């Protein structure tokens, strides 16, 4: 492509709302434009990157044996009601009516749609296993669209669905997709970790997330550098060390106006961990108190999964509820001597800590030396805590590290979660009707663009990996009034193209400084500069990453590009 | 692809609502499935066809110098209000609100969107001309979705937009797209005609339609076999032959109960053409009568374009209006002695016919021997008539033929129609602000699938042209329990694939009859049948179209496929 003809509206200034490198550079390089909050258009350079990622995803999906289809973006309400998710998605789902007043949504995902498609078409175990996928625009009316196309309301996603006869082969499909995902993200040159994921609204019994590491990511993962353990911060298992003190005598203490864990910890000169935290909740209308160590936060995802109640039915209790249930003002709730009618949930870790400080259910009083089993009992839940950096690795006992990242892929194995309510079954070898055993598998195609940039940029612009660069090579003519330069530049450009290199030619009537700045900004990885040495048949070669110029003969420069391209794509 | 693994749910029976061959065979061949009225999903075989068409369209667009972008399917209401089209599209536009109650539509087309994109990005004449396009899902909430994916509510369209400095270069862009379209439809092997089109809601001063001929098409075109004249039936110019009788004396005649042209023509023993037809209308609240020859129908598209009033503001007059304006019951309106306050429009042809029969504006009476200029005058409009088969060709005077067809492409040159209301301008060479001169260009990608099938099928299924076939060749193993057959089939399949042929292998455990029927149904153009002759290294070769088997050595059959493929793609 000749840049003199190219629609590539680069910007010198960064638009005000761009907070992260990917958003900033995609805008500045003229690759995307905002059409409305969280809704973007892809200009020629940006779309080329998206198409290259799409191609890699498609190739690896096809290699895995998955078959591509394309379902409509508009989905009828009925199937979402059958699965019970019309309400679950709530305002995050774009909804619309057609001229006949029939309800539809713009698909945020397509478990229901694929399940109902297969339910009508696949009848026999002989047709299984089956993995089908699409690369399709998805819609989520995010409350806070952010970071450009990273968290957009319209985005391109590859979503696959597996249909199996049973869990055993379902796991094979799951592993097959896992491997395909590794290949995809390896080819995208992403630095990523595969972590145990929370299955959230997808539900199900197993899930993993593919997280591209990035300080600007919205997700946090916990991982162990000693062993292979890794999980999202929400899912990471918390192992609390037991305390082995002798039990001391229960004591009531006046603690006027001391309400926070910090106040209490200071006053009693005790580690916050030993100051019991009471989280007063209303769960589906029922007063519920969860007790956790004072140095911890309640993990809502784990609680939802424990309670099996949707998150919107869980709220913080109001003062009046707390007073009614504990008999004391907020800040003095404890597990000893609570009134009847309140559900008490105790995190397992609390049962392993001796001589706790707890509220006394009496305004202005706390208890000292409270011990589980001796002083109180209740429903014990395995792990309701948020993990934090430095926690003990649940697998090897070493310390966990935390890093931020961008979720670029996720895989779920959820069995009959959708096939059962949607009545999607096949006939097994004995002619018996059995529900499909299913999984679903997503890759954020447009989001991957942002992850790649977050991991590959410097102050001046993007540094595309060759496999996804909008163009692999760029030939910059420093002065296109100089006939030697113009001729050599054109020749090199044409030779690169004829030898299969995606090449750009900067033949614009611009100053060299602008050409260099644009070339850095748009991040073309392999570069040839045609300047004064043109009359000797020499050019400068550099990579976007190193930016060190090397004077080469024209043929050497071309061979170098072919070699580097070849190495990169066959790596 | 191995058919034993393929997701290809063929049907023996035709689903009830499929009226035309393309709809019937796409469903039966397991290529599409209906998700809701006018909303379809593409299964693996169907999607492969769509992708092949998409690729041809993309290549020819790129060759024409157009640049691909991708805008969001969701478009903000504001830009449609700026152009005045939010109301024009009416119920045909899918509308929705986001969580903040902001209005959006699902784009039925994107003139406004592209215009506002460019308005913010392109500032100088130096950046022009510019043609940008996208291949994107479009939405129209059709009143009567029909014929499967032919008239669907969600469909894939290539839409391009040209931006020029003036009409002169605008015409160059228009011609460039015209040529690209010819290449696309030639490569799709469509039998099509390019006709003058009505620009309808797009507006504008020039338009052409690319119509694939098909008896099941919803459009009708008029064309001349002698010269190159062709137009949609709506747009076709009507040339009415003059009558050269001497003017006779005006005469009032009692015509009790004779109200239709047919009655009057019989009663007076005159050609219906000479019996003046009065079309009583209300145009934007104003009574309006259009007079045309009695053997003709009023052409609403021509009238709209003449009046420059949107169609929904034009309605038939009620009895009371007619009585008020003409002084007589309906059926007796004429141009002589009409009351004041009514707008009278006379089709030019009427001025060329002598001795007309017309209503007398008096119940139960007509006039005989009415002549324009002598007996009445009024506003003369050039051509408000519907053409009909056998009309005189406006270019060469021979007779026009009519044929039905499917509109697969259209091109419009509309100048400042959108750039003016949307304030999209650039600075010209003198630093003066000038509105972009624009055009828009559509290709129905999914609709083209139906046009191809309508033109290429027989009773047993589809006959794909090689360029768009889901697979180019199929190897059918008659009996896959026979080791010779299985081995030879596999070898041929692998060799075809390794030599770049998109090949399928029918390795299913099915009866030969089922394999043959499926192969005919899905329409793979080049076929090798591996049967009893396998042990001699021989196979049968046939094409889907001819279905005549030729016994060949394995290598001969492969060479034949390569040759036919090569010929087809380089034709």
PDB file of C-alpha atoms in Angstrom, chain B residues 101-315:
ATOM      1  CA  UNK B 101     -31.784   5.681  27.358  1.00  0.00           C
ATOM      2  CA  UNK B 102     -29.808   6.855  24.358  1.00  0.00           C
ATOM      3  CA  UNK B 103     -31.346   5.979  20.991  1.00  0.00           C
ATOM      4  CA  UNK B 104     -29.586   3.819  18.433  1.00  0.00           C
ATOM      5  CA  UNK B 105     -30.518   1.865  15.363  1.00  0.00           C
ATOM      6  CA  UNK B 106     -29.074  -1.240  13.764  1.00  0.00           C
ATOM      7  CA  UNK B 107     -27.686   0.172  10.552  1.00  0.00           C
ATOM      8  CA  UNK B 108     -29.806  -0.577   7.457  1.00  0.00           C
ATOM      9  CA  UNK B 109     -27.113   1.251   5.427  1.00  0.00           C
ATOM     10  CA  UNK B 110     -24.342   3.658   6.370  1.00  0.00           C
ATOM     11  CA  UNK B 111     -24.317   6.869   4.310  1.00  0.00           C
ATOM     12  CA  UNK B 112     -24.664   8.980   7.453  1.00  0.00           C
ATOM     13  CA  UNK B 113     -22.097   6.984   9.395  1.00  0.00           C
ATOM     14  CA  UNK B 114     -19.397   7.142   6.724  1.00  0.00           C
ATOM     15  CA  UNK B 115     -20.123  10.814   6.070  1.00  0.00           C
ATOM     16  CA  UNK B 116     -19.670  11.729   9.730  1.00  0.00           C
ATOM     17  CA  UNK B 117     -16.538   9.583   9.986  1.00  0.00           C
ATOM     18  CA  UNK B 118     -14.924  11.359   7.063  1.00  0.00           C
ATOM     19  CA  UNK B 119     -16.181  14.753   8.155  1.00  0.00           C
ATOM     20  CA  UNK B 120     -13.992  14.488  11.227  1.00  0.00           C
ATOM     21  CA  UNK B 121     -10.949  13.017   9.508  1.00  0.00           C
ATOM     22  CA  UNK B 122     -10.501  14.285   5.978  1.00  0.00           C
ATOM     23  CA  UNK B 123      -9.846  17.991   5.718  1.00  0.00           C
ATOM     24  CA  UNK B 124      -8.127  18.632   2.412  1.00  0.00           C
ATOM     25  CA  UNK B 125      -8.707  18.111  -1.286  1.00  0.00           C
ATOM     26  CA  UNK B 126      -5.261  16.478  -1.281  1.00  0.00           C
ATOM     27  CA  UNK B 127      -6.748  13.484   0.498  1.00  0.00           C
ATOM     28  CA  UNK B 128      -9.361  12.967  -2.239  1.00  0.00           C
ATOM     29  CA  UNK B 129     -10.668  11.006  -4.029  1.00  0.00           C
ATOM     30  CA  UNK B 130     -11.285   8.387  -1.380  1.00  0.00           C
ATOM     31  CA  UNK B 131     -13.375   5.225  -1.603  1.00  0.00           C
ATOM     32  CA  UNK B 132     -13.869   3.252   1.597  1.00  0.00           C
ATOM     33  CA  UNK B 133     -15.951   0.173   2.136  1.00  0.00           C
ATOM     34  CA  UNK B 134     -16.957  -2.466   4.626  1.00  0.00           C
ATOM     35  CA  UNK B 135     -18.356  -5.972   4.461  1.00  0.00           C
ATOM     36  CA  UNK B 136     -20.784  -5.914   7.310  1.00  0.00           C
ATOM     37  CA  UNK B 137     -24.044  -7.240   8.689  1.00  0.00           C
ATOM     38  CA  UNK B 138     -26.982  -4.977   7.948  1.00  0.00           C
ATOM     39  CA  UNK B 139     -30.464  -4.884   9.414  1.00  0.00           C
ATOM     40  CA  UNK B 140     -33.829  -4.107   7.855  1.00  0.00           C
ATOM     41  CA  UNK B 141     -37.019  -4.983   9.644  1.00  0.00           C
ATOM     42  CA  UNK B 142     -38.797  -5.990   6.436  1.00  0.00           C
ATOM     43  CA  UNK B 143     -42.565  -6.125   6.526  1.00  0.00           C
ATOM     44  CA  UNK B 144     -42.543  -9.354   4.557  1.00  0.00           C
ATOM     45  CA  UNK B 145     -39.219 -11.185   4.799  1.00  0.00           C
ATOM     46  CA  UNK B 146     -39.237 -13.655   1.903  1.00  0.00           C
ATOM     47  CA  UNK B 147     -37.355 -16.340   0.048  1.00  0.00           C
ATOM     48  CA  UNK B 148     -34.984 -17.211   2.894  1.00  0.00           C
ATOM     49  CA  UNK B 149     -31.818 -15.175   2.809  1.00  0.00           C
ATOM     50  CA  UNK B 150     -32.946 -13.325  -0.326  1.00  0.00           C
ATOM     51  CA  UNK B 151     -35.034 -10.810   1.557  1.00  0.00           C
ATOM     52  CA  UNK B 152     -33.869 -11.289   5.124  1.00  0.00           C
ATOM     53  CA  UNK B 153     -33.950  -8.963   8.097  1.00  0.00           C
ATOM     54  CA  UNK B 154     -30.269  -9.550   8.881  1.00  0.00           C
ATOM     55  CA  UNK B 155     -27.958  -9.852   5.896  1.00  0.00           C
ATOM     56  CA  UNK B 156     -24.368  -9.404   4.830  1.00  0.00           C
ATOM     57  CA  UNK B 157     -23.681  -6.443   2.591  1.00  0.00           C
ATOM     58  CA  UNK B 158     -20.638  -4.810   1.088  1.00  0.00           C
ATOM     59  CA  UNK B 159     -21.205  -1.094   1.229  1.00  0.00           C
ATOM     60  CA  UNK B 160     -18.758   1.423  -0.214  1.00  0.00           C
ATOM     61  CA  UNK B 161     -18.793   5.202  -0.184  1.00  0.00           C
ATOM     62  CA  UNK B 162     -16.898   7.573  -2.441  1.00  0.00           C
ATOM     63  CA  UNK B 163     -15.754  11.049  -1.488  1.00  0.00           C
ATOM     64  CA  UNK B 164     -14.756  13.447  -4.215  1.00  0.00           C
ATOM     65  CA  UNK B 165     -14.079  17.119  -4.760  1.00  0.00           C
ATOM     66  CA  UNK B 166     -16.671  17.567  -7.521  1.00  0.00           C
ATOM     67  CA  UNK B 167     -19.080  15.836  -9.849  1.00  0.00           C
ATOM     68  CA  UNK B 168     -16.429  15.224 -12.460  1.00  0.00           C
ATOM     69  CA  UNK B 169     -14.144  13.129 -10.269  1.00  0.00           C
ATOM     70  CA  UNK B 170     -17.252  11.760  -8.551  1.00  0.00           C
ATOM     71  CA  UNK B 171     -18.242  10.262 -11.888  1.00  0.00           C
ATOM     72  CA  UNK B 172     -14.789   8.695 -12.155  1.00  0.00           C
ATOM     73  CA  UNK B 173     -15.277   7.023  -8.770  1.00  0.00           C
ATOM     74  CA  UNK B 174     -18.739   5.895  -9.904  1.00  0.00           C
ATOM     75  CA  UNK B 175     -17.296   4.359 -13.063  1.00  0.00           C
ATOM     76  CA  UNK B 176     -14.513   2.720 -11.068  1.00  0.00           C
ATOM     77  CA  UNK B 177     -17.051   0.994  -8.851  1.00  0.00           C
ATOM     78  CA  UNK B 178     -19.177   0.064 -11.864  1.00  0.00           C
ATOM     79  CA  UNK B 179     -16.169  -1.734 -13.344  1.00  0.00           C
ATOM     80  CA  UNK B 180     -15.354  -3.458 -10.060  1.00  0.00           C
ATOM     81  CA  UNK B 181     -18.965  -4.647  -9.876  1.00  0.00           C
ATOM     82  CA  UNK B 182     -18.802  -6.094 -13.360  1.00  0.00           C
ATOM     83  CA  UNK B 183     -15.699  -8.032 -12.331  1.00  0.00           C
ATOM     84  CA  UNK B 184     -17.350  -9.286  -9.153  1.00  0.00           C
ATOM     85  CA  UNK B 185     -20.517 -10.491 -10.851  1.00  0.00           C
ATOM     86  CA  UNK B 186     -18.556 -11.978 -13.741  1.00  0.00           C
ATOM     87  CA  UNK B 187     -16.476 -13.949 -11.248  1.00  0.00           C
ATOM     88  CA  UNK B 188     -19.674 -15.065  -9.515  1.00  0.00           C
ATOM     89  CA  UNK B 189     -20.762 -16.360 -12.971  1.00  0.00           C
ATOM     90  CA  UNK B 190     -24.036 -14.501 -12.741  1.00  0.00           C
ATOM     91  CA  UNK B 191     -26.169 -13.706 -15.763  1.00  0.00           C
ATOM     92  CA  UNK B 192     -27.019 -10.097 -14.991  1.00  0.00           C
ATOM     93  CA  UNK B 193     -28.065  -6.815 -16.532  1.00  0.00           C
ATOM     94  CA  UNK B 194     -27.077  -3.323 -15.487  1.00  0.00           C
ATOM     95  CA  UNK B 195     -30.104  -1.081 -15.481  1.00  0.00           C
ATOM     96  CA  UNK B 196     -30.923   2.508 -14.713  1.00  0.00           C
ATOM     97  CA  UNK B 197     -32.273   2.434 -11.224  1.00  0.00           C
ATOM     98  CA  UNK B 198     -34.627   4.415  -9.135  1.00  0.00           C
ATOM     99  CA  UNK B 199     -32.717   6.013  -6.323  1.00  0.00           C
ATOM    100  CA  UNK B 200     -35.598   5.787  -3.828  1.00  0.00           C
ATOM    101  CA  UNK B 201     -34.683   6.556  -0.215  1.00  0.00           C
ATOM    102  CA  UNK B 202     -31.039   6.984  -1.201  1.00  0.00           C
ATOM    103  CA  UNK B 203     -31.919   9.997  -3.310  1.00  0.00           C
ATOM    104  CA  UNK B 204     -29.520  11.369  -5.792  1.00  0.00           C
ATOM    105  CA  UNK B 205     -28.953  12.104  -9.361  1.00  0.00           C
ATOM    106  CA  UNK B 206     -27.704   8.869 -10.844  1.00  0.00           C
ATOM    107  CA  UNK B 207     -28.098   5.221 -10.014  1.00  0.00           C
ATOM    108  CA  UNK B 208     -27.738   1.817 -11.585  1.00  0.00           C
ATOM    109  CA  UNK B 209     -28.776  -1.595 -10.430  1.00  0.00           C
ATOM    110  CA  UNK B 210     -27.087  -4.911 -11.119  1.00  0.00           C
ATOM    111  CA  UNK B 211     -29.897  -7.383 -11.633  1.00  0.00           C
ATOM    112  CA  UNK B 212     -29.270 -11.126 -11.753  1.00  0.00           C
ATOM    113  CA  UNK B 213     -31.910 -12.530 -14.085  1.00  0.00           C
ATOM    114  CA  UNK B 214     -34.242 -14.975 -12.405  1.00  0.00           C
ATOM    115  CA  UNK B 215     -37.896 -15.830 -12.775  1.00  0.00           C
ATOM    116  CA  UNK B 216     -38.221 -15.825  -9.007  1.00  0.00           C
ATOM    117  CA  UNK B 217     -36.765 -12.336  -8.645  1.00  0.00           C
ATOM    118  CA  UNK B 218     -38.811  -9.646  -6.982  1.00  0.00           C
ATOM    119  CA  UNK B 219     -37.677  -6.947  -9.381  1.00  0.00           C
ATOM    120  CA  UNK B 220     -38.680  -6.449 -13.012  1.00  0.00           C
ATOM    121  CA  UNK B 221     -36.469  -4.905 -15.632  1.00  0.00           C
ATOM    122  CA  UNK B 222     -37.228  -3.544 -19.068  1.00  0.00           C
ATOM    123  CA  UNK B 223     -34.576  -3.924 -21.708  1.00  0.00           C
ATOM    124  CA  UNK B 224     -34.085  -3.755 -25.404  1.00  0.00           C
ATOM    125  CA  UNK B 225     -32.499  -6.643 -27.264  1.00  0.00           C
ATOM    126  CA  UNK B 226     -31.581  -4.411 -30.192  1.00  0.00           C
ATOM    127  CA  UNK B 227     -29.688  -1.701 -28.368  1.00  0.00           C
ATOM    128  CA  UNK B 228     -28.188  -1.634 -24.843  1.00  0.00           C
ATOM    129  CA  UNK B 229     -31.082   0.154 -23.149  1.00  0.00           C
ATOM    130  CA  UNK B 230     -32.097  -1.356 -19.790  1.00  0.00           C
ATOM    131  CA  UNK B 231     -33.878   0.026 -16.748  1.00  0.00           C
ATOM    132  CA  UNK B 232     -35.944  -1.141 -13.826  1.00  0.00           C
ATOM    133  CA  UNK B 233     -39.609  -1.300 -14.695  1.00  0.00           C
ATOM    134  CA  UNK B 234     -40.151   1.697 -12.421  1.00  0.00           C
ATOM    135  CA  UNK B 235     -37.515   3.790 -14.095  1.00  0.00           C
ATOM    136  CA  UNK B 236     -38.027   2.696 -17.744  1.00  0.00           C
ATOM    137  CA  UNK B 237     -38.921   5.657 -19.931  1.00  0.00           C
ATOM    138  CA  UNK B 238     -42.306   5.463 -21.635  1.00  0.00           C
ATOM    139  CA  UNK B 239     -42.634   6.745 -25.172  1.00  0.00           C
ATOM    140  CA  UNK B 240     -46.267   7.057 -26.190  1.00  0.00           C
ATOM    141  CA  UNK B 241     -46.955   7.253 -29.917  1.00  0.00           C
ATOM    142  CA  UNK B 242     -48.730  10.417 -30.980  1.00  0.00           C
ATOM    143  CA  UNK B 243     -52.130  10.198 -32.602  1.00  0.00           C
ATOM    144  CA  UNK B 244     -52.667  12.415 -35.618  1.00  0.00           C
ATOM    145  CA  UNK B 245     -56.416  12.653 -35.978  1.00  0.00           C
ATOM    146  CA  UNK B 246     -58.106  15.901 -36.835  1.00  0.00           C
ATOM    147  CA  UNK B 247     -59.723  17.549 -33.850  1.00  0.00           C
ATOM    148  CA  UNK B 248     -63.454  16.926 -33.678  1.00  0.00           C
ATOM    149  CA  UNK B 249     -66.120  18.923 -31.882  1.00  0.00           C
ATOM    150  CA  UNK B 250     -66.426  18.625 -28.101  1.00  0.00           C
ATOM    151  CA  UNK B 251     -69.547  16.726 -27.133  1.00  0.00           C
ATOM    152  CA  UNK B 252     -71.168  15.878 -23.766  1.00  0.00           C
ATOM    153  CA  UNK B 253     -72.514  12.315 -23.590  1.00  0.00           C
ATOM    154  CA  UNK B 254     -74.720  10.590 -20.987  1.00  0.00           C
ATOM    155  CA  UNK B 255     -72.695   7.692 -19.570  1.00  0.00           C
ATOM    156  CA  UNK B 256     -74.818   6.569 -16.640  1.00  0.00           C
ATOM    157  CA  UNK B 257     -73.103   4.012 -14.377  1.00  0.00           C
ATOM    158  CA  UNK B 258     -70.059   3.762 -16.663  1.00  0.00           C
ATOM    159  CA  UNK B 259     -67.127   4.406 -14.415  1.00  0.00           C
ATOM    160  CA  UNK B 260     -64.159   2.269 -15.442  1.00  0.00           C
ATOM    161  CA  UNK B 261     -61.887   2.796 -18.412  1.00  0.00           C
ATOM    162  CA  UNK B 262     -63.004  -0.589 -19.694  1.00  0.00           C
ATOM    163  CA  UNK B 263     -66.713   0.414 -19.603  1.00  0.00           C
ATOM    164  CA  UNK B 264     -66.019   3.734 -21.276  1.00  0.00           C
ATOM    165  CA  UNK B 265     -63.779   2.237 -23.947  1.00  0.00           C
ATOM    166  CA  UNK B 266     -66.459  -0.306 -24.876  1.00  0.00           C
ATOM    167  CA  UNK B 267     -69.275   2.208 -24.827  1.00  0.00           C
ATOM    168  CA  UNK B 268     -67.482   4.717 -27.069  1.00  0.00           C
ATOM    169  CA  UNK B 269     -65.769   1.999 -29.121  1.00  0.00           C
ATOM    170  CA  UNK B 270     -62.454   3.750 -28.588  1.00  0.00           C
ATOM    171  CA  UNK B 271     -58.998   2.408 -27.695  1.00  0.00           C
ATOM    172  CA  UNK B 272     -58.534   2.598 -23.875  1.00  0.00           C
ATOM    173  CA  UNK B 273     -55.470   4.720 -24.580  1.00  0.00           C
ATOM    174  CA  UNK B 274     -57.817   7.507 -25.751  1.00  0.00           C
ATOM    175  CA  UNK B 275     -59.960   7.336 -22.608  1.00  0.00           C
ATOM    176  CA  UNK B 276     -58.301   9.726 -20.163  1.00  0.00           C
ATOM    177  CA  UNK B 277     -57.592   8.285 -16.703  1.00  0.00           C
ATOM    178  CA  UNK B 278     -57.873  10.693 -13.766  1.00  0.00           C
ATOM    179  CA  UNK B 279     -55.916   9.700 -10.646  1.00  0.00           C
ATOM    180  CA  UNK B 280     -57.369  11.662  -7.724  1.00  0.00           C
ATOM    181  CA  UNK B 281     -54.763  12.176  -4.998  1.00  0.00           C
ATOM    182  CA  UNK B 282     -54.094  14.129  -1.856  1.00  0.00           C
ATOM    183  CA  UNK B 283     -50.466  15.289  -1.885  1.00  0.00           C
ATOM    184  CA  UNK B 284     -49.281  16.710   1.430  1.00  0.00           C
ATOM    185  CA  UNK B 285     -52.882  17.775   2.137  1.00  0.00           C
ATOM    186  CA  UNK B 286     -53.459  19.340  -1.257  1.00  0.00           C
ATOM    187  CA  UNK B 287     -55.978  17.862  -3.773  1.00  0.00           C
ATOM    188  CA  UNK B 288     -54.095  16.853  -6.909  1.00  0.00           C
ATOM    189  CA  UNK B 289     -55.309  15.125 -10.060  1.00  0.00           C
ATOM    190  CA  UNK B 290     -52.935  13.378 -12.426  1.00  0.00           C
ATOM    191  CA  UNK B 291     -54.187  12.689 -15.949  1.00  0.00           C
ATOM    192  CA  UNK B 292     -52.696   9.797 -17.903  1.00  0.00           C
ATOM    193  CA  UNK B 293     -53.762   7.691 -20.880  1.00  0.00           C
ATOM    194  CA  UNK B 294     -56.380   5.095 -19.936  1.00  0.00           C
ATOM    195  CA  UNK B 295     -54.237   2.095 -20.883  1.00  0.00           C
ATOM    196  CA  UNK B 296     -51.489   3.097 -18.452  1.00  0.00           C
ATOM    197  CA  UNK B 297     -50.766   2.913 -14.731  1.00  0.00           C
ATOM    198  CA  UNK B 298     -49.444   5.862 -12.762  1.00  0.00           C
ATOM    199  CA  UNK B 299     -45.816   5.275 -11.803  1.00  0.00           C
ATOM    200  CA  UNK B 300     -45.523   6.196  -8.139  1.00  0.00           C
ATOM    201  CA  UNK B 301     -41.724   6.326  -8.196  1.00  0.00           C
ATOM    202  CA  UNK B 302     -41.715   8.774 -11.082  1.00  0.00           C
ATOM    203  CA  UNK B 303     -44.446  10.832  -9.416  1.00  0.00           C
ATOM    204  CA  UNK B 304     -42.491  11.012  -6.133  1.00  0.00           C
ATOM    205  CA  UNK B 305     -39.424  12.114  -7.995  1.00  0.00           C
ATOM    206  CA  UNK B 306     -41.466  14.711  -9.940  1.00  0.00           C
ATOM    207  CA  UNK B 307     -43.283  16.075  -6.888  1.00  0.00           C
ATOM    208  CA  UNK B 308     -40.236  15.878  -4.609  1.00  0.00           C
ATOM    209  CA  UNK B 309     -42.543  14.801  -1.775  1.00  0.00           C
ATOM    210  CA  UNK B 310     -42.021  11.603   0.244  1.00  0.00           C
ATOM    211  CA  UNK B 311     -44.301   8.752  -0.762  1.00  0.00           C
ATOM    212  CA  UNK B 312     -46.027   8.502   2.599  1.00  0.00           C
ATOM    213  CA  UNK B 313     -47.430  12.031   2.070  1.00  0.00           C
ATOM    214  CA  UNK B 314     -49.243  10.900  -1.080  1.00  0.00           C
ATOM    215  CA  UNK B 315     -52.597   9.139  -0.723  1.00  0.00           C
TER     216      UNK B 315
END
